[in-house]
GROMACS .gro file of C-alpha atoms in nm:
model
  359
    1MET     CA    1   0.000   0.000   0.000
    2LYS     CA    2   0.099   0.365  -0.035
    3ALA     CA    3   0.191   0.557   0.279
    4ALA     CA    4   0.356   0.879   0.401
    5ILE     CA    5   0.655   0.793   0.621
    6LEU     CA    6   0.842   1.013   0.868
    7HIS     CA    7   1.201   0.884   0.874
    8SER     CA    8   1.363   1.166   1.072
    9LEU     CA    9   1.278   1.502   1.225
   10ASP     CA   10   1.487   1.694   0.973
   11ARG     CA   11   1.334   1.546   0.658
   12PRO     CA   12   0.993   1.578   0.493
   13LEU     CA   13   0.753   1.287   0.472
   14GLU     CA   14   0.841   1.025   0.213
   15ILE     CA   15   0.561   0.880  -0.001
   16ALA     CA   16   0.642   0.513  -0.058
   17GLN     CA   17   0.500   0.165  -0.097
   18ILE     CA   18   0.503  -0.045   0.219
   19PRO     CA   19   0.349  -0.385   0.304
   20ASN     CA   20  -0.020  -0.391   0.386
   21PRO     CA   21  -0.087  -0.426   0.761
   22GLU     CA   22  -0.152  -0.782   0.880
   23ILE     CA   23  -0.446  -0.850   1.107
   24GLY     CA   24  -0.422  -1.026   1.442
   25THR     CA   25  -0.668  -1.122   1.713
   26GLY     CA   26  -0.823  -0.814   1.868
   27GLU     CA   27  -0.752  -0.603   1.562
   28VAL     CA   28  -0.930  -0.452   1.263
   29ILE     CA   29  -0.798  -0.341   0.925
   30VAL     CA   30  -0.958  -0.021   0.797
   31ASP     CA   31  -0.941   0.129   0.449
   32VAL     CA   32  -0.863   0.495   0.518
   33VAL     CA   33  -1.096   0.733   0.336
   34ALA     CA   34  -1.000   1.058   0.511
   35ALA     CA   35  -0.741   1.148   0.774
   36PRO     CA   36  -0.717   1.489   0.942
   37VAL     CA   37  -0.391   1.684   0.952
   38LEU     CA   38  -0.367   1.874   1.280
   39PRO     CA   39  -0.252   2.237   1.258
   40TYR     CA   40   0.056   2.163   1.469
   41ALA     CA   41   0.158   1.850   1.276
   42ASN     CA   42   0.467   2.031   1.147
   43GLU     CA   43   0.573   2.098   1.508
   44VAL     CA   44   0.547   1.726   1.583
   45PHE     CA   45   0.732   1.622   1.268
   46ASN     CA   46   1.022   1.869   1.321
   47GLY     CA   47   1.062   1.785   1.691
   48GLN     CA   48   0.950   2.123   1.825
   49ARG     CA   49   0.677   1.961   2.036
   50ARG     CA   50   0.914   1.692   2.168
   51TYR     CA   51   0.661   1.414   2.130
   52PRO     CA   52   0.796   1.069   2.225
   53ILE     CA   53   0.773   0.891   1.891
   54GLU     CA   54   1.006   0.628   1.751
   55LEU     CA   55   1.103   0.660   1.386
   56PRO     CA   56   1.036   0.562   1.117
   57ILE     CA   57   0.661   0.597   1.153
   58VAL     CA   58   0.353   0.642   0.936
   59PRO     CA   59   0.203   0.939   1.124
   60GLY     CA   60  -0.147   1.073   1.161
   61CYS     CA   61  -0.401   1.102   1.440
   62GLY     CA   62  -0.746   0.956   1.379
   63ALA     CA   63  -0.930   0.879   1.056
   64ILE     CA   64  -1.260   0.802   0.891
   65GLY     CA   65  -1.269   0.480   0.693
   66ARG     CA   66  -1.443   0.155   0.607
   67VAL     CA   67  -1.376  -0.180   0.769
   68SER     CA   68  -1.176  -0.408   0.542
   69ALA     CA   69  -1.112  -0.708   0.770
   70ILE     CA   70  -1.206  -0.806   1.125
   71GLY     CA   71  -1.052  -1.042   1.378
   72PRO     CA   72  -1.226  -1.340   1.541
   73ASP     CA   73  -1.325  -1.139   1.849
   74ALA     CA   74  -1.539  -0.883   1.661
   75THR     CA   75  -1.911  -0.948   1.717
   76HIS     CA   76  -2.074  -0.637   1.565
   77LEU     CA   77  -1.833  -0.495   1.309
   78LYS     CA   78  -1.849  -0.617   0.952
   79ALA     CA   79  -1.668  -0.538   0.630
   80GLY     CA   80  -1.786  -0.213   0.476
   81ASP     CA   81  -1.890  -0.048   0.802
   82TRP     CA   82  -1.805   0.321   0.828
   83VAL     CA   83  -1.592   0.380   1.138
   84PHE     CA   84  -1.398   0.644   1.320
   85CYS     CA   85  -1.048   0.516   1.390
   86ASP     CA   86  -0.995   0.637   1.743
   87PRO     CA   87  -0.621   0.710   1.789
   88THR     CA   88  -0.648   0.678   2.168
   89VAL     CA   89  -0.512   0.329   2.229
   90ARG     CA   90  -0.531   0.196   2.586
   91SER     CA   91  -0.345  -0.103   2.725
   92ARG     CA   92  -0.570  -0.399   2.807
   93ASP     CA   93  -0.382  -0.551   3.099
   94ASP     CA   94  -0.469  -0.298   3.372
   95ALA     CA   95  -0.826  -0.171   3.384
   96LEU     CA   96  -0.748   0.066   3.673
   97ILE     CA   97  -0.440   0.241   3.533
   98PRO     CA   98  -0.420   0.174   3.158
   99ASP     CA   99  -0.126   0.306   2.964
  100ILE     CA  100  -0.220   0.530   2.672
  101ALA     CA  101  -0.071   0.596   2.331
  102LEU     CA  102  -0.201   0.805   2.042
  103GLN     CA  103  -0.148   0.575   1.745
  104GLY     CA  104   0.079   0.735   1.489
  105TRP     CA  105   0.125   1.041   1.705
  106SER     CA  106   0.247   1.029   2.066
  107SER     CA  107   0.243   0.835   2.392
  108ARG     CA  108   0.243   0.881   2.767
  109GLY     CA  109   0.516   0.727   2.982
  110GLU     CA  110   0.723   0.415   2.924
  111GLY     CA  111   0.415   0.192   2.913
  112GLY     CA  112   0.256   0.412   2.650
  113LEU     CA  113   0.574   0.400   2.444
  114ARG     CA  114   0.574   0.018   2.459
  115LEU     CA  115   0.211   0.022   2.345
  116GLN     CA  116   0.298   0.257   2.062
  117ARG     CA  117   0.569   0.024   1.940
  118TYR     CA  118   0.299  -0.228   1.851
  119PHE     CA  119   0.014   0.000   1.741
  120HIS     CA  120   0.273   0.215   1.574
  121ASP     CA  121   0.163   0.341   1.235
  122GLY     CA  122  -0.113   0.595   1.187
  123PRO     CA  123  -0.357   0.671   0.904
  124PHE     CA  124  -0.145   0.866   0.656
  125ALA     CA  125  -0.176   0.552   0.444
  126GLU     CA  126  -0.424   0.357   0.238
  127GLN     CA  127  -0.490   0.121   0.530
  128VAL     CA  128  -0.446   0.125   0.906
  129ARG     CA  129  -0.455  -0.153   1.166
  130VAL     CA  130  -0.632  -0.058   1.489
  131PRO     CA  131  -0.747  -0.236   1.805
  132THR     CA  132  -1.098  -0.377   1.763
  133GLU     CA  133  -1.241  -0.135   2.019
  134ASN     CA  134  -1.088   0.162   1.835
  135ALA     CA  135  -1.286   0.102   1.513
  136ILE     CA  136  -1.608   0.272   1.624
  137ARG     CA  137  -1.910   0.263   1.397
  138ILE     CA  138  -2.059   0.598   1.297
  139GLY     CA  139  -2.336   0.476   1.065
  140GLU     CA  140  -2.373   0.519   0.692
  141ILE     CA  141  -2.227   0.833   0.539
  142ASP     CA  142  -2.162   0.956   0.189
  143SER     CA  143  -1.799   0.906   0.088
  144ASP     CA  144  -1.783   1.273  -0.012
  145GLU     CA  145  -1.865   1.365   0.350
  146ALA     CA  146  -1.583   1.161   0.504
  147GLY     CA  147  -1.357   1.465   0.524
  148ARG     CA  148  -1.618   1.662   0.714
  149TRP     CA  149  -1.668   1.375   0.957
  150CYS     CA  150  -1.297   1.413   1.039
  151ALA     CA  151  -1.419   1.704   1.251
  152LEU     CA  152  -1.488   1.434   1.510
  153ASN     CA  153  -1.114   1.426   1.568
  154VAL     CA  154  -1.113   1.789   1.684
  155MET     CA  155  -1.446   1.803   1.863
  156LEU     CA  156  -1.393   1.484   2.062
  157VAL     CA  157  -1.101   1.629   2.258
  158PRO     CA  158  -1.294   1.911   2.429
  159TYR     CA  159  -1.598   1.681   2.451
  160GLY     CA  160  -1.388   1.450   2.667
  161GLY     CA  161  -1.310   1.741   2.897
  162LEU     CA  162  -1.673   1.850   2.920
  163LEU     CA  163  -1.784   1.494   2.997
  164SER     CA  164  -1.522   1.469   3.270
  165ALA     CA  165  -1.651   1.797   3.417
  166ALA     CA  166  -2.009   1.662   3.402
  167LEU     CA  167  -2.125   1.978   3.221
  168ARG     CA  168  -2.502   1.999   3.250
  169ALA     CA  169  -2.762   2.165   3.032
  170GLY     CA  170  -2.827   2.515   3.161
  171GLU     CA  171  -2.479   2.571   3.304
  172THR     CA  172  -2.238   2.848   3.208
  173LEU     CA  173  -1.898   2.747   3.069
  174LEU     CA  174  -1.580   2.948   3.013
  175VAL     CA  175  -1.352   2.820   2.736
  176SER     CA  176  -0.994   2.935   2.787
  177GLY     CA  177  -0.842   2.937   2.439
  178ALA     CA  178  -1.178   2.979   2.264
  179THR     CA  179  -1.027   3.122   1.945
  180GLY     CA  180  -0.800   2.823   1.882
  181ASN     CA  181  -0.857   2.501   1.693
  182PHE     CA  182  -0.978   2.293   1.989
  183GLY     CA  183  -1.124   2.589   2.178
  184SER     CA  184  -1.360   2.697   1.902
  185ALA     CA  185  -1.474   2.336   1.862
  186CYS     CA  186  -1.537   2.329   2.237
  187VAL     CA  187  -1.775   2.626   2.204
  188ALA     CA  188  -1.979   2.437   1.944
  189VAL     CA  189  -1.983   2.117   2.149
  190ALA     CA  190  -2.081   2.289   2.474
  191LEU     CA  191  -2.373   2.465   2.309
  192ALA     CA  192  -2.485   2.134   2.155
  193MET     CA  193  -2.477   1.984   2.505
  194GLY     CA  194  -2.715   2.255   2.626
  195ALA     CA  195  -2.488   2.509   2.793
  196ARG     CA  196  -2.678   2.824   2.889
  197CYS     CA  197  -2.395   3.030   2.749
  198VAL     CA  198  -2.024   3.010   2.677
  199VAL     CA  199  -1.780   3.284   2.779
  200ALA     CA  200  -1.518   3.297   2.504
  201PRO     CA  201  -1.201   3.493   2.589
  202GLY     CA  202  -0.929   3.551   2.333
  203ARG     CA  203  -0.694   3.800   2.171
  204ASN     CA  204  -0.814   3.752   1.812
  205ALA     CA  205  -1.102   3.995   1.767
  206GLN     CA  206  -1.192   3.854   1.426
  207ALA     CA  207  -1.217   3.500   1.563
  208LEU     CA  208  -1.430   3.623   1.854
  209ASP     CA  209  -1.665   3.801   1.614
  210ASP     CA  210  -1.690   3.485   1.407
  211LEU     CA  211  -1.794   3.281   1.712
  212LYS     CA  212  -2.063   3.536   1.795
  213GLN     CA  213  -2.193   3.535   1.436
  214ARG     CA  214  -2.202   3.155   1.421
  215PHE     CA  215  -2.372   3.088   1.753
  216GLY     CA  216  -2.549   3.407   1.855
  217GLU     CA  217  -2.622   3.546   2.200
  218ARG     CA  218  -2.526   3.228   2.384
  219VAL     CA  219  -2.160   3.315   2.313
  220ARG     CA  220  -2.012   3.597   2.523
  221PRO     CA  221  -1.679   3.710   2.368
  222VAL     CA  222  -1.414   3.875   2.586
  223LYS     CA  223  -1.116   4.052   2.429
  224LEU     CA  224  -0.813   3.985   2.648
  225SER     CA  225  -0.575   4.265   2.744
  226GLY     CA  226  -0.297   4.066   2.911
  227ASP     CA  227  -0.370   4.214   3.252
  228GLU     CA  228  -0.455   3.908   3.461
  229GLN     CA  229  -0.685   4.070   3.718
  230ALA     CA  230  -0.862   4.294   3.467
  231ASP     CA  231  -0.918   4.005   3.227
  232ARG     CA  232  -1.058   3.787   3.504
  233GLU     CA  233  -1.307   4.056   3.603
  234ARG     CA  234  -1.414   4.107   3.242
  235MET     CA  235  -1.474   3.733   3.197
  236GLN     CA  236  -1.691   3.723   3.508
  237GLN     CA  237  -1.881   4.032   3.399
  238ALA     CA  238  -1.948   3.884   3.054
  239ALA     CA  239  -2.136   3.589   3.203
  240PRO     CA  240  -2.506   3.632   3.286
  241CYS     CA  241  -2.452   3.434   3.607
  242PRO     CA  242  -2.162   3.282   3.802
  243ILE     CA  243  -1.938   3.063   3.586
  244ASP     CA  244  -2.000   2.698   3.670
  245CYS     CA  245  -1.713   2.541   3.479
  246VAL     CA  246  -1.386   2.640   3.309
  247ILE     CA  247  -1.201   2.432   3.052
  248ASP     CA  248  -0.849   2.530   2.945
  249LEU     CA  249  -0.736   2.442   2.591
  250LEU     CA  250  -0.457   2.695   2.545
  251PRO     CA  251  -0.149   2.586   2.342
  252PRO     CA  252   0.207   2.546   2.479
  253SER     CA  253   0.302   2.898   2.369
  254ALA     CA  254   0.041   3.066   2.593
  255PRO     CA  255   0.148   3.224   2.923
  256THR     CA  256   0.041   3.069   3.251
  257THR     CA  257  -0.108   3.404   3.353
  258ALA     CA  258  -0.374   3.359   3.082
  259VAL     CA  259  -0.464   3.017   3.222
  260ARG     CA  260  -0.482   3.147   3.577
  261ALA     CA  261  -0.696   3.446   3.482
  262ALA     CA  262  -0.957   3.214   3.330
  263LEU     CA  263  -0.933   2.937   3.588
  264MET     CA  264  -0.990   3.170   3.883
  265ALA     CA  265  -1.298   3.320   3.719
  266VAL     CA  266  -1.493   3.008   3.817
  267ARG     CA  267  -1.753   3.039   4.094
  268PRO     CA  268  -1.715   2.887   4.440
  269TYR     CA  269  -1.785   2.512   4.422
  270GLY     CA  270  -1.706   2.528   4.050
  271ARG     CA  271  -1.509   2.286   3.832
  272VAL     CA  272  -1.198   2.333   3.622
  273VAL     CA  273  -1.059   2.100   3.354
  274LEU     CA  274  -0.703   2.136   3.222
  275MET     CA  275  -0.654   1.999   2.869
  276GLY     CA  276  -0.413   2.248   2.710
  277GLY     CA  277  -0.042   2.241   2.650
  278VAL     CA  278   0.082   2.524   2.873
  279GLY     CA  279   0.413   2.426   3.033
  280MET     CA  280   0.497   2.153   2.782
  281LEU     CA  281   0.782   2.360   2.642
  282GLY     CA  282   0.921   2.459   2.983
  283GLY     CA  283   0.885   2.789   3.162
  284ALA     CA  284   0.689   2.888   3.469
  285GLY     CA  285   0.442   2.650   3.627
  286LEU     CA  286   0.078   2.722   3.703
  287ASP     CA  287   0.089   2.896   4.041
  288LEU     CA  288  -0.251   2.868   4.211
  289PRO     CA  289  -0.335   2.994   4.561
  290TYR     CA  290  -0.398   2.703   4.796
  291PRO     CA  291  -0.642   2.901   5.018
  292TRP     CA  292  -0.856   2.999   4.718
  293ILE     CA  293  -0.885   2.637   4.600
  294MET     CA  294  -0.958   2.502   4.947
  295ARG     CA  295  -1.195   2.766   5.083
  296ASN     CA  296  -1.394   2.789   4.760
  297ASP     CA  297  -1.419   2.410   4.727
  298ILE     CA  298  -1.283   2.419   4.370
  299THR     CA  299  -1.251   2.092   4.177
  300ILE     CA  300  -0.951   2.089   3.941
  301ARG     CA  301  -0.872   1.793   3.721
  302GLY     CA  302  -0.654   1.715   3.425
  303LYS     CA  303  -0.795   1.530   3.127
  304TRP     CA  304  -0.621   1.375   2.828
  305MET     CA  305  -0.842   1.282   2.535
  306TYR     CA  306  -1.186   1.123   2.591
  307PRO     CA  307  -1.359   0.796   2.685
  308THR     CA  308  -1.438   0.542   2.411
  309GLU     CA  309  -1.813   0.595   2.436
  310ALA     CA  310  -1.767   0.964   2.351
  311VAL     CA  311  -1.741   0.876   1.980
  312THR     CA  312  -2.083   0.709   1.976
  313LEU     CA  313  -2.237   0.990   2.181
  314MET     CA  314  -2.094   1.259   1.955
  315ALA     CA  315  -2.210   1.077   1.643
  316GLY     CA  316  -2.555   1.092   1.805
  317LEU     CA  317  -2.524   1.468   1.859
  318ILE     CA  318  -2.440   1.507   1.490
  319ARG     CA  319  -2.720   1.276   1.371
  320SER     CA  320  -2.971   1.464   1.587
  321GLY     CA  321  -2.876   1.798   1.431
  322LEU     CA  322  -2.757   1.945   1.761
  323LEU     CA  323  -2.394   1.953   1.645
  324ASP     CA  324  -2.311   2.055   1.290
  325PRO     CA  325  -1.975   1.950   1.139
  326GLY     CA  326  -2.072   2.173   0.848
  327HIS     CA  327  -1.915   2.460   1.043
  328PHE     CA  328  -1.577   2.324   0.934
  329ASP     CA  329  -1.415   2.448   0.615
  330ILE     CA  330  -1.232   2.148   0.466
  331LYS     CA  331  -0.926   2.156   0.239
  332THR     CA  332  -0.843   1.816   0.091
  333PHE     CA  333  -0.511   1.680  -0.036
  334PRO     CA  334  -0.424   1.344  -0.193
  335LEU     CA  335  -0.178   1.124  -0.005
  336VAL     CA  336   0.101   1.200  -0.253
  337ASP     CA  337   0.080   1.564  -0.146
  338ALA     CA  338   0.103   1.489   0.227
  339ASN     CA  339   0.385   1.742   0.280
  340ASP     CA  340   0.177   2.014   0.116
  341ALA     CA  341  -0.110   1.916   0.346
  342VAL     CA  342   0.112   1.956   0.654
  343SER     CA  343   0.228   2.300   0.536
  344HIS     CA  344  -0.128   2.406   0.457
  345ALA     CA  345  -0.251   2.293   0.798
  346ALA     CA  346   0.020   2.497   0.972
  347ALA     CA  347  -0.056   2.810   0.771
  348ASN     CA  348  -0.434   2.779   0.785
  349GLY     CA  349  -0.511   2.660   1.136
  350GLY     CA  350  -0.768   2.822   1.358
  351PRO     CA  351  -1.138   2.804   1.424
  352PHE     CA  352  -1.334   2.563   1.207
  353ARG     CA  353  -1.059   2.505   0.953
  354MET     CA  354  -0.949   2.154   0.876
  355THR     CA  355  -0.694   2.000   0.643
  356VAL     CA  356  -0.762   1.643   0.534
  357ILE     CA  357  -0.565   1.378   0.346
  358ARG     CA  358  -0.767   1.140   0.129
  359PRO     CA  359  -0.559   0.834   0.037
   0.00000   0.00000   0.00000
């Protein structure tokens, strides 16, 4: 099969023929129809993000495709089924503390790296081999819509955070990093889940205006000044009621002061979810006042990715019309132009923009 291969961090992807993946027990082979290219893929491929990947690798993170072959343990999947290839691979030998790897992308800890060595190659190829539980049915779709369904890959990340925070219909959410790729998707997902309103802070006035135009009065934009205390007060004032929940999705380049300004805007007894990348590149840590956390009974938790059932639930949100992947503007590249796709994704990231490779 044809695939894009990353051989080293100082070379572009090589398009080459490699052997088709071989199926084993507990595995599924999927014909890749569309694979998203994340806006920061170039930062992963050149080593800037310092992701623990072992080369060479066929990269990529998630895909939409059709089942080609199933193992003997599959009881519902069948050839031809449309599936989302969930890149979040979990080890099966410890239900309490599973190791996690993002297939074709990254891993967490030594156990995750060992897991990645087996489920190694991602979907920048004509086929991909995934664990049985990671080929999740999404129902019938038109092949031409496969690229748009790649929006699952972006929306599922903040959805995992909102599920972990137990966001309820009628609550007010603050999205820290609302003008970014994942943050803007979080606004759409939260509104689909029934949030009363979403406070959307950011520096990009154009992106904030776009959010307001897309979703109306339930979005409350806040233009950030960089003054931590002033920004916090403006976020709180923008909300029609105390802020029940804050989710942070800021990238590694953002200052910790921006995270803290948003986090501490939450009401007493509120919840905070940290899903961004602040601190991944070094620098100051997130300094939070112990007395404020304790006396206000604040719940703070970290969250990486999302539970398996989130894919089925989100497909239901889309099928019901509550969540519209049509918000995403899709630019498609053939596999042979994978390097152009990576460059395009880097130059054209941002709210509701997606670059897709179609093998």
